[in-house]
Amino acid sequence: MGTLSSPASKLGWDWERVPGLPRTHYLDNRMYTDEALFNDEKEKIFKAQWKFACHESEVPEPGGYRVINVADTAVAIIRGADNILRAFLNICPHRGAKLLRDVQGTIKGDRTTCFYHHWTFTTAGQCTTIPLPQGYSNEEINADNVHLKAVNLESLHGLVFVNLSSSPSQTLKDFLGSAMEQIEAPLSDLEVFHYHRVVVKANWKLFVETNCEGYHELLHLLNRTTALSQPSYLQRKWLLHPNGHHTFQPANIAYNKLKLGDRGTDTLNGMTPNMHVVTDLFPDVMINVRSTVVRIDSLIPVEPGLTILECRGLGPKSDTETQRRARVKQHNQVWGPMGRNLPEDIWAIETQWANMTAHEYPYSLVAREDNDQATDDSPVRSFYAKWQELTGVSSFDIHAPFKNGVAHEQ
Ligand code: FES
Ligand SMILES: [Fe+2]
């Protein structure tokens, strides 16, 4: 029998060389897999910027708390007896045990006690009791002197953000700028009615990318049928805001084309029937409003190839039982764990990740120029402009020198 062979000859596309593009239009795939860069991202992006924490409705009553993870740091959002929201490291100042051990709960009587040696704190972070205090000969160690470490917290339109920097360079309002304008009205008076987490075997940035380019709508049966099938849909524009945030202009979605019913009643404030808007906040938040429901996705990067995606569904606090039932159904049609789009997005990026780790595919293209319309890659490029500014790393070559905020060719 003769041998079968297939020479690895070039078929026209040179995998090793970028085809004459501006350096903003392709990405060095080592940015997804590089361990040191991943650790840098945690320090320079997730800990140094405003990071979405939760929605105010998750901590509705005095004493309520929610523990979140920001770049491996446990942060407790606590509503004080005075109804003020505060954030603290969820770390006991005595010997570092976890103070609040549930993800969410209520502190009764304005006092919480560390389970290890029973130091006790108020919801405002002040220590009230150190058992057997006579054992401390150093007089600085007394309850009056001890408090939990405060973390910067600000909230806007019901969204709670924290910033682990000791001196944030901007207020939350300045950081978000005009990016929230389009969703201020629909975000009013909401509460979280749905929460789930997904373990994604992919780098966190791959999920961000899928949320800020409309070209991938081709992946989704729902989007092909109810959006792209409309002749005007491709004219839908992205608006780029400072700091790497983007908004996707309103469009009407033809849910009936997929027999999903009309979304003509109980629309949220500022929304018209079947209207859809998207707001992406740097670095990791997507707020997706489909006329009657809001979805907020955010990310917890765990390892270069492991990310926890948090998905929240929100509707008006004032809903009757019947209204809420309809809203939950509409939410789940698209976004629930058994919905259509989320598994498709994750499927796509997990296949990307698997191939990135083989290091045989050096560059990804973000080169589409469609006049900022739906399929333009400009939102991805704008995300990486901010990413470069914060990490000091060139997105087209992670080993290229980066000086004075500008990347240089090797
Ligand atoms: S570690 Fe909390 S009281 Fe000792
Ligand atoms: Fe998608």
CSV table of C-alpha atoms and ligand atoms in Angstrom, one decimal:
chain,number,residue,atom,x,y,z
A,1,MET,CA,0.0,0.0,0.0
A,2,GLY,CA,1.3,3.5,-0.8
A,3,THR,CA,1.6,6.1,1.9
A,4,LEU,CA,-1.0,8.8,2.2
A,5,SER,CA,0.5,12.2,2.8
A,6,SER,CA,-0.7,15.8,2.8
A,7,PRO,CA,2.0,18.4,2.7
A,8,ALA,CA,1.4,21.5,5.0
A,9,SER,CA,1.7,23.8,2.0
A,10,LYS,CA,0.3,27.2,2.0
A,11,LEU,CA,-3.3,27.6,0.7
A,12,GLY,CA,-3.2,31.4,0.5
A,13,TRP,CA,-3.7,32.4,4.2
A,14,ASP,CA,-0.5,32.9,6.1
A,15,TRP,CA,-1.2,31.9,9.7
A,16,GLU,CA,2.0,33.4,11.0
A,17,ARG,CA,1.7,36.9,9.5
A,18,VAL,CA,-1.0,39.5,10.1
A,19,PRO,CA,-2.4,40.6,6.7
A,20,GLY,CA,-1.3,44.3,6.7
A,21,LEU,CA,-3.7,45.5,9.3
A,22,PRO,CA,-3.4,48.5,11.7
A,23,ARG,CA,-2.3,47.1,15.0
A,24,THR,CA,-5.6,48.0,16.6
A,25,HIS,CA,-7.3,45.5,14.3
A,26,TYR,CA,-5.8,42.2,15.5
A,27,LEU,CA,-5.1,40.7,18.9
A,28,ASP,CA,-2.1,38.7,20.1
A,29,ASN,CA,-3.7,35.5,21.4
A,30,ARG,CA,-1.1,35.1,24.1
A,31,MET,CA,-3.2,37.8,26.0
A,32,TYR,CA,-5.7,35.1,26.9
A,33,THR,CA,-3.3,32.4,28.1
A,34,ASP,CA,-0.4,34.3,29.7
A,35,GLU,CA,-0.5,33.7,33.5
A,36,ALA,CA,1.5,36.8,34.5
A,37,LEU,CA,-0.7,39.0,32.4
A,38,PHE,CA,-3.8,37.5,34.0
A,39,ASN,CA,-2.5,38.4,37.4
A,40,ASP,CA,-1.7,41.9,36.2
A,41,GLU,CA,-5.3,42.3,34.9
A,42,LYS,CA,-6.6,41.4,38.4
A,43,GLU,CA,-4.5,44.1,40.0
A,44,LYS,CA,-4.7,46.8,37.3
A,45,ILE,CA,-8.2,46.4,36.1
A,46,PHE,CA,-10.4,44.5,38.5
A,47,LYS,CA,-8.9,46.0,41.7
A,48,ALA,CA,-8.1,49.4,40.4
A,49,GLN,CA,-11.4,50.3,38.7
A,50,TRP,CA,-15.1,50.4,39.7
A,51,LYS,CA,-16.3,46.8,39.7
A,52,PHE,CA,-20.0,45.9,39.5
A,53,ALA,CA,-20.9,44.2,42.8
A,54,CYS,CA,-24.6,43.5,43.0
A,55,HIS,CA,-28.0,45.2,42.7
A,56,GLU,CA,-29.3,47.2,45.7
A,57,SER,CA,-32.4,44.9,45.9
A,58,GLU,CA,-30.1,42.0,46.9
A,59,VAL,CA,-29.4,43.8,50.2
A,60,PRO,CA,-32.9,45.2,50.8
A,61,GLU,CA,-33.2,45.6,54.6
A,62,PRO,CA,-30.9,47.0,57.3
A,63,GLY,CA,-28.5,44.2,58.3
A,64,GLY,CA,-28.7,42.6,54.9
A,65,TYR,CA,-25.4,41.6,53.3
A,66,ARG,CA,-24.0,40.1,50.1
A,67,VAL,CA,-20.5,38.8,49.8
A,68,ILE,CA,-18.8,39.1,46.4
A,69,ASN,CA,-15.4,38.2,44.9
A,70,VAL,CA,-13.3,40.9,43.3
A,71,ALA,CA,-10.0,39.5,41.9
A,72,ASP,CA,-9.9,36.8,44.6
A,73,THR,CA,-10.7,39.3,47.4
A,74,ALA,CA,-13.9,38.7,49.4
A,75,VAL,CA,-15.8,41.9,49.8
A,76,ALA,CA,-19.0,42.2,52.0
A,77,ILE,CA,-21.7,44.7,50.9
A,78,ILE,CA,-23.6,45.5,54.1
A,79,ARG,CA,-26.7,47.6,54.6
A,80,GLY,CA,-26.2,49.3,58.0
A,81,ALA,CA,-28.8,49.9,60.7
A,82,ASP,CA,-28.9,53.4,59.3
A,83,ASN,CA,-29.9,52.0,55.9
A,84,ILE,CA,-26.6,53.1,54.3
A,85,LEU,CA,-24.8,50.6,52.1
A,86,ARG,CA,-21.1,50.1,52.9
A,87,ALA,CA,-18.5,47.7,51.7
A,88,PHE,CA,-15.7,46.0,53.8
A,89,LEU,CA,-13.2,43.3,53.2
A,90,ASN,CA,-14.8,40.2,54.5
A,91,ILE,CA,-11.7,39.6,56.6
A,92,CYS,CA,-11.6,39.6,60.4
A,93,PRO,CA,-8.8,42.0,61.5
A,94,HIS,CA,-7.8,39.6,64.3
A,95,ARG,CA,-6.3,36.7,62.4
A,96,GLY,CA,-7.9,36.9,59.0
A,97,ALA,CA,-10.9,34.5,59.2
A,98,LYS,CA,-13.8,34.9,57.0
A,99,LEU,CA,-16.3,37.1,58.9
A,100,LEU,CA,-19.5,36.5,57.0
A,101,ARG,CA,-19.6,32.9,55.8
A,102,ASP,CA,-22.7,32.9,53.7
A,103,VAL,CA,-22.9,34.6,50.3
A,104,GLN,CA,-26.0,36.4,51.3
A,105,GLY,CA,-27.9,36.9,54.6
A,106,THR,CA,-29.0,39.2,57.4
A,107,ILE,CA,-27.0,40.4,60.4
A,108,LYS,CA,-29.4,40.4,63.3
A,109,GLY,CA,-29.4,43.1,66.0
A,110,ASP,CA,-26.6,45.1,64.3
A,111,ARG,CA,-23.9,42.7,65.5
A,112,THR,CA,-21.9,40.0,63.8
A,113,THR,CA,-19.4,37.8,65.6
A,114,CYS,CA,-16.4,36.2,64.0
A,115,PHE,CA,-16.7,32.4,64.6
A,116,TYR,CA,-13.0,31.9,65.3
A,117,HIS,CA,-12.3,33.9,68.5
A,118,HIS,CA,-15.6,35.8,68.8
A,119,TRP,CA,-14.6,39.4,68.0
A,120,THR,CA,-17.8,41.3,67.3
A,121,PHE,CA,-18.6,44.1,64.8
A,122,THR,CA,-21.4,46.4,64.0
A,123,THR,CA,-22.9,46.6,60.5
A,124,ALA,CA,-20.9,49.9,60.2
A,125,GLY,CA,-17.7,47.9,60.7
A,126,GLN,CA,-16.8,49.0,64.2
A,127,CYS,CA,-15.6,46.4,66.6
A,128,THR,CA,-17.7,46.3,69.8
A,129,THR,CA,-16.2,43.3,71.7
A,130,ILE,CA,-12.9,41.6,72.1
A,131,PRO,CA,-13.3,38.7,74.5
A,132,LEU,CA,-10.8,38.5,77.4
A,133,PRO,CA,-9.3,41.9,76.5
A,134,GLN,CA,-7.0,41.9,79.5
A,135,GLY,CA,-4.7,39.5,77.6
A,136,TYR,CA,-3.6,42.4,75.3
A,137,SER,CA,-0.9,44.4,77.0
A,138,ASN,CA,-0.7,46.7,74.0
A,139,GLU,CA,-3.4,49.2,74.7
A,140,GLU,CA,-3.9,49.9,70.9
A,141,ILE,CA,-5.6,46.5,70.7
A,142,ASN,CA,-9.0,47.4,72.1
A,143,ALA,CA,-12.5,47.4,70.6
A,144,ASP,CA,-12.6,51.2,70.1
A,145,ASN,CA,-9.5,51.0,67.9
A,146,VAL,CA,-10.5,48.1,65.7
A,147,HIS,CA,-12.7,48.2,62.7
A,148,LEU,CA,-13.2,46.3,59.4
A,149,LYS,CA,-11.3,47.6,56.4
A,150,ALA,CA,-13.6,49.8,54.4
A,151,VAL,CA,-13.8,49.5,50.6
A,152,ASN,CA,-15.0,52.3,48.3
A,153,LEU,CA,-18.7,51.8,47.4
A,154,GLU,CA,-20.9,53.9,45.1
A,155,SER,CA,-24.2,53.0,43.5
A,156,LEU,CA,-26.1,54.4,40.5
A,157,HIS,CA,-29.5,53.5,39.2
A,158,GLY,CA,-29.7,50.6,41.7
A,159,LEU,CA,-26.3,49.1,40.6
A,160,VAL,CA,-23.7,48.8,43.4
A,161,PHE,CA,-20.0,49.1,42.5
A,162,VAL,CA,-16.9,48.8,44.6
A,163,ASN,CA,-13.4,50.0,44.0
A,164,LEU,CA,-10.5,48.4,45.9
A,165,SER,CA,-8.1,51.2,45.1
A,166,SER,CA,-7.1,53.2,48.2
A,167,SER,CA,-7.8,56.4,46.2
A,168,PRO,CA,-10.0,55.9,43.1
A,169,SER,CA,-8.9,58.1,40.3
A,170,GLN,CA,-12.6,58.9,39.4
A,171,THR,CA,-16.0,58.8,40.9
A,172,LEU,CA,-18.3,56.1,39.6
A,173,LYS,CA,-20.4,58.8,37.8
A,174,ASP,CA,-17.4,60.1,36.0
A,175,PHE,CA,-16.1,56.6,35.2
A,176,LEU,CA,-19.5,55.6,33.6
A,177,GLY,CA,-20.1,59.1,32.0
A,178,SER,CA,-22.8,59.0,29.4
A,179,ALA,CA,-22.8,55.2,29.1
A,180,MET,CA,-25.8,54.8,31.4
A,181,GLU,CA,-28.1,57.4,29.8
A,182,GLN,CA,-29.9,54.9,27.5
A,183,ILE,CA,-30.9,52.6,30.4
A,184,GLU,CA,-31.5,55.0,33.3
A,185,ALA,CA,-35.3,54.8,32.8
A,186,PRO,CA,-35.7,51.0,32.5
A,187,LEU,CA,-33.4,50.5,35.5
A,188,SER,CA,-35.7,52.4,37.8
A,189,ASP,CA,-37.3,50.6,40.7
A,190,LEU,CA,-36.2,47.1,39.8
A,191,GLU,CA,-35.4,44.0,41.8
A,192,VAL,CA,-33.4,40.9,41.0
A,193,PHE,CA,-35.8,37.9,40.4
A,194,HIS,CA,-33.3,35.5,38.9
A,195,TYR,CA,-29.6,34.7,39.6
A,196,HIS,CA,-27.5,31.9,38.4
A,197,ARG,CA,-23.8,31.2,37.8
A,198,VAL,CA,-22.1,29.5,34.9
A,199,VAL,CA,-18.6,28.0,35.1
A,200,VAL,CA,-17.0,28.9,31.7
A,201,LYS,CA,-13.9,27.2,30.6
A,202,ALA,CA,-12.5,30.2,28.7
A,203,ASN,CA,-10.7,33.5,29.3
A,204,TRP,CA,-12.9,36.3,30.6
A,205,LYS,CA,-12.1,38.6,27.7
A,206,LEU,CA,-13.6,36.1,25.2
A,207,PHE,CA,-16.9,36.5,26.9
A,208,VAL,CA,-16.6,40.3,26.9
A,209,GLU,CA,-15.8,40.2,23.2
A,210,THR,CA,-18.9,38.2,22.4
A,211,ASN,CA,-21.0,40.8,24.1
A,212,CYS,CA,-19.6,43.7,22.2
A,213,GLU,CA,-19.7,42.6,18.6
A,214,GLY,CA,-22.9,42.1,16.7
A,215,TYR,CA,-21.2,40.0,14.0
A,216,HIS,CA,-21.6,37.0,16.2
A,217,GLU,CA,-25.4,37.3,16.2
A,218,LEU,CA,-25.1,34.9,13.2
A,219,LEU,CA,-24.4,32.3,15.9
A,220,HIS,CA,-27.9,32.6,17.5
A,221,LEU,CA,-31.0,31.2,16.0
A,222,LEU,CA,-33.0,33.8,18.0
A,223,ASN,CA,-31.0,36.7,16.6
A,224,ARG,CA,-31.0,35.4,13.0
A,225,THR,CA,-34.7,34.9,13.1
A,226,THR,CA,-36.0,37.9,15.1
A,227,ALA,CA,-33.3,40.5,14.4
A,228,LEU,CA,-31.0,39.9,11.4
A,229,SER,CA,-34.0,38.9,9.3
A,230,GLN,CA,-35.2,42.5,9.4
A,231,PRO,CA,-33.6,44.5,6.5
A,232,SER,CA,-32.8,47.6,8.6
A,233,TYR,CA,-31.2,45.6,11.5
A,234,LEU,CA,-27.7,45.9,10.2
A,235,GLN,CA,-27.9,49.7,10.4
A,236,ARG,CA,-28.2,49.5,14.1
A,237,LYS,CA,-25.3,51.5,15.5
A,238,TRP,CA,-22.8,51.1,18.4
A,239,LEU,CA,-22.1,54.2,20.4
A,240,LEU,CA,-18.6,54.3,21.9
A,241,HIS,CA,-18.2,56.1,25.3
A,242,PRO,CA,-15.0,57.1,27.1
A,243,ASN,CA,-13.4,54.4,29.4
A,244,GLY,CA,-14.2,51.5,27.1
A,245,HIS,CA,-18.0,51.5,27.6
A,246,HIS,CA,-20.4,51.0,24.7
A,247,THR,CA,-24.1,51.1,24.0
A,248,PHE,CA,-26.0,49.4,21.2
A,249,GLN,CA,-28.7,51.7,19.8
A,250,PRO,CA,-32.4,50.6,20.3
A,251,ALA,CA,-33.9,48.3,17.8
A,252,ASN,CA,-37.2,46.4,17.6
A,253,ILE,CA,-37.1,42.6,17.8
A,254,ALA,CA,-39.6,40.5,15.9
A,255,TYR,CA,-40.2,37.9,18.7
A,256,ASN,CA,-43.2,36.6,16.8
A,257,LYS,CA,-41.1,35.3,14.0
A,258,LEU,CA,-39.9,32.6,16.5
A,259,LYS,CA,-43.4,32.2,18.0
A,260,LEU,CA,-42.1,33.7,21.3
A,261,GLY,CA,-45.1,36.0,21.6
A,262,ASP,CA,-45.2,39.8,21.6
A,263,ARG,CA,-43.6,41.9,24.3
A,264,GLY,CA,-46.2,44.6,24.0
A,265,THR,CA,-47.5,44.8,27.6
A,266,ASP,CA,-45.8,45.6,30.9
A,267,THR,CA,-42.8,47.2,29.2
A,268,LEU,CA,-40.2,48.7,31.5
A,269,ASN,CA,-40.0,52.5,32.0
A,270,GLY,CA,-38.7,54.2,28.8
A,271,MET,CA,-39.1,51.0,26.7
A,272,THR,CA,-41.6,50.5,23.9
A,273,PRO,CA,-43.0,47.1,22.8
A,274,ASN,CA,-40.3,44.7,21.6
A,275,MET,CA,-37.6,47.3,22.0
A,276,HIS,CA,-34.0,46.1,22.8
A,277,VAL,CA,-31.0,48.0,24.1
A,278,VAL,CA,-27.6,46.9,25.2
A,279,THR,CA,-25.1,48.6,27.5
A,280,ASP,CA,-21.6,47.2,28.0
A,281,LEU,CA,-19.6,48.6,30.9
A,282,PHE,CA,-15.9,48.2,31.1
A,283,PRO,CA,-14.5,45.8,32.1
A,284,ASP,CA,-17.0,43.0,32.5
A,285,VAL,CA,-20.6,44.0,32.6
A,286,MET,CA,-23.3,43.6,30.0
A,287,ILE,CA,-26.8,45.1,30.6
A,288,ASN,CA,-29.3,43.8,28.1
A,289,VAL,CA,-32.8,45.2,28.2
A,290,ARG,CA,-35.4,43.3,26.2
A,291,SER,CA,-38.5,45.6,26.6
A,292,THR,CA,-39.9,43.8,29.6
A,293,VAL,CA,-36.9,42.4,31.4
A,294,VAL,CA,-33.3,43.4,32.3
A,295,ARG,CA,-30.4,41.0,32.3
A,296,ILE,CA,-27.1,41.9,33.9
A,297,ASP,CA,-24.1,39.7,33.3
A,298,SER,CA,-20.8,40.1,35.1
A,299,LEU,CA,-17.6,38.1,35.4
A,300,ILE,CA,-15.3,36.6,38.0
A,301,PRO,CA,-12.0,35.7,36.4
A,302,VAL,CA,-10.6,32.7,38.3
A,303,GLU,CA,-7.8,31.5,36.1
A,304,PRO,CA,-6.7,32.4,32.6
A,305,GLY,CA,-9.0,29.7,31.3
A,306,LEU,CA,-11.7,29.7,34.0
A,307,THR,CA,-14.3,32.3,34.5
A,308,ILE,CA,-17.4,32.4,36.6
A,309,LEU,CA,-20.3,34.2,34.8
A,310,GLU,CA,-22.9,35.7,37.1
A,311,CYS,CA,-26.3,36.2,35.4
A,312,ARG,CA,-29.1,38.3,37.0
A,313,GLY,CA,-32.6,38.9,35.8
A,314,LEU,CA,-34.5,42.0,36.9
A,315,GLY,CA,-38.1,43.3,36.8
A,316,PRO,CA,-40.1,46.0,38.6
A,317,LYS,CA,-40.6,45.7,42.3
A,318,SER,CA,-44.2,46.6,41.8
A,319,ASP,CA,-45.0,43.5,39.7
A,320,THR,CA,-48.1,41.5,40.5
A,321,GLU,CA,-47.8,37.7,40.6
A,322,THR,CA,-49.2,37.4,37.1
A,323,GLN,CA,-46.9,40.1,35.7
A,324,ARG,CA,-43.9,38.5,37.3
A,325,ARG,CA,-44.7,35.1,35.9
A,326,ALA,CA,-44.9,36.5,32.4
A,327,ARG,CA,-41.6,38.4,32.9
A,328,VAL,CA,-39.8,35.4,34.2
A,329,LYS,CA,-41.0,33.4,31.2
A,330,GLN,CA,-39.8,36.1,28.8
A,331,HIS,CA,-36.4,36.3,30.6
A,332,ASN,CA,-35.9,32.5,30.4
A,333,GLN,CA,-36.8,32.2,26.8
A,334,VAL,CA,-33.6,33.9,25.9
A,335,TRP,CA,-31.3,33.9,28.9
A,336,GLY,CA,-32.2,31.3,31.5
A,337,PRO,CA,-30.0,28.3,32.0
A,338,MET,CA,-32.3,26.4,29.5
A,339,GLY,CA,-32.6,29.5,27.2
A,340,ARG,CA,-31.2,29.8,23.8
A,341,ASN,CA,-28.5,32.4,23.6
A,342,LEU,CA,-26.3,31.8,26.7
A,343,PRO,CA,-25.3,28.2,26.0
A,344,GLU,CA,-24.5,29.2,22.4
A,345,ASP,CA,-22.2,32.0,23.4
A,346,ILE,CA,-20.4,29.8,25.9
A,347,TRP,CA,-20.1,27.0,23.4
A,348,ALA,CA,-18.4,29.4,21.0
A,349,ILE,CA,-15.9,30.9,23.4
A,350,GLU,CA,-15.0,27.5,25.0
A,351,THR,CA,-14.0,26.2,21.5
A,352,GLN,CA,-11.9,29.4,21.0
A,353,TRP,CA,-10.2,28.9,24.4
A,354,ALA,CA,-9.4,25.2,23.6
A,355,ASN,CA,-7.6,26.3,20.4
A,356,MET,CA,-5.8,29.3,22.1
A,357,THR,CA,-4.1,26.9,24.5
A,358,ALA,CA,-2.6,25.0,21.6
A,359,HIS,CA,-0.7,28.2,20.6
A,360,GLU,CA,-1.0,27.3,17.0
A,361,TYR,CA,-3.3,30.3,16.2
A,362,PRO,CA,-1.3,33.4,16.9
A,363,TYR,CA,-3.7,36.3,16.1
A,364,SER,CA,-7.5,37.0,16.2
A,365,LEU,CA,-9.0,39.5,13.8
A,366,VAL,CA,-11.1,42.4,15.1
A,367,ALA,CA,-10.8,44.2,11.8
A,368,ARG,CA,-14.4,44.8,10.7
A,369,GLU,CA,-15.2,48.4,9.8
A,370,ASP,CA,-18.9,48.8,9.2
A,371,ASN,CA,-19.4,52.5,10.0
A,372,ASP,CA,-20.1,51.7,13.7
A,373,GLN,CA,-23.1,49.6,12.6
A,374,ALA,CA,-24.1,46.3,14.2
A,375,THR,CA,-21.3,44.2,12.8
A,376,ASP,CA,-18.5,46.7,13.3
A,377,ASP,CA,-15.6,45.5,15.6
A,378,SER,CA,-15.2,49.1,16.9
A,379,PRO,CA,-16.6,48.2,20.4
A,380,VAL,CA,-14.0,45.4,20.8
A,381,ARG,CA,-11.2,47.8,19.7
A,382,SER,CA,-12.5,50.4,22.1
A,383,PHE,CA,-12.4,47.8,24.9
A,384,TYR,CA,-8.8,47.0,24.1
A,385,ALA,CA,-7.8,50.7,24.0
A,386,LYS,CA,-8.9,51.0,27.6
A,387,TRP,CA,-7.4,47.6,28.5
A,388,GLN,CA,-4.0,48.7,27.0
A,389,GLU,CA,-4.1,52.0,29.0
A,390,LEU,CA,-4.6,50.1,32.3
A,391,THR,CA,-2.4,47.1,31.8
A,392,GLY,CA,0.4,48.9,29.9
A,393,VAL,CA,0.5,45.9,27.5
A,394,SER,CA,0.1,46.1,23.7
A,395,SER,CA,-2.9,44.1,22.5
A,396,PHE,CA,-1.3,43.4,19.1
A,397,ASP,CA,1.9,41.9,20.8
A,398,ILE,CA,2.0,41.4,24.5
A,399,HIS,CA,5.8,41.5,24.5
A,400,ALA,CA,6.1,44.8,22.5
A,401,PRO,CA,7.3,47.8,24.4
A,402,PHE,CA,4.6,50.1,25.7
A,403,LYS,CA,5.7,53.5,26.5
A,404,ASN,CA,3.9,56.7,27.5
A,405,GLY,CA,0.6,55.0,26.9
A,406,VAL,CA,1.5,54.0,23.3
A,407,ALA,CA,2.4,50.6,21.9
A,408,HIS,CA,5.5,50.3,19.8
A,409,GLU,CA,6.4,47.7,17.2
A,410,GLN,CA,9.3,45.5,18.2
B,1,FES,S1,-9.9,35.6,63.4
B,1,FES,FE1,-11.7,36.5,63.9
B,1,FES,S2,-11.8,36.7,66.0
B,1,FES,FE2,-9.9,35.6,65.6
B,2,FE,FE,-24.3,36.1,22.0
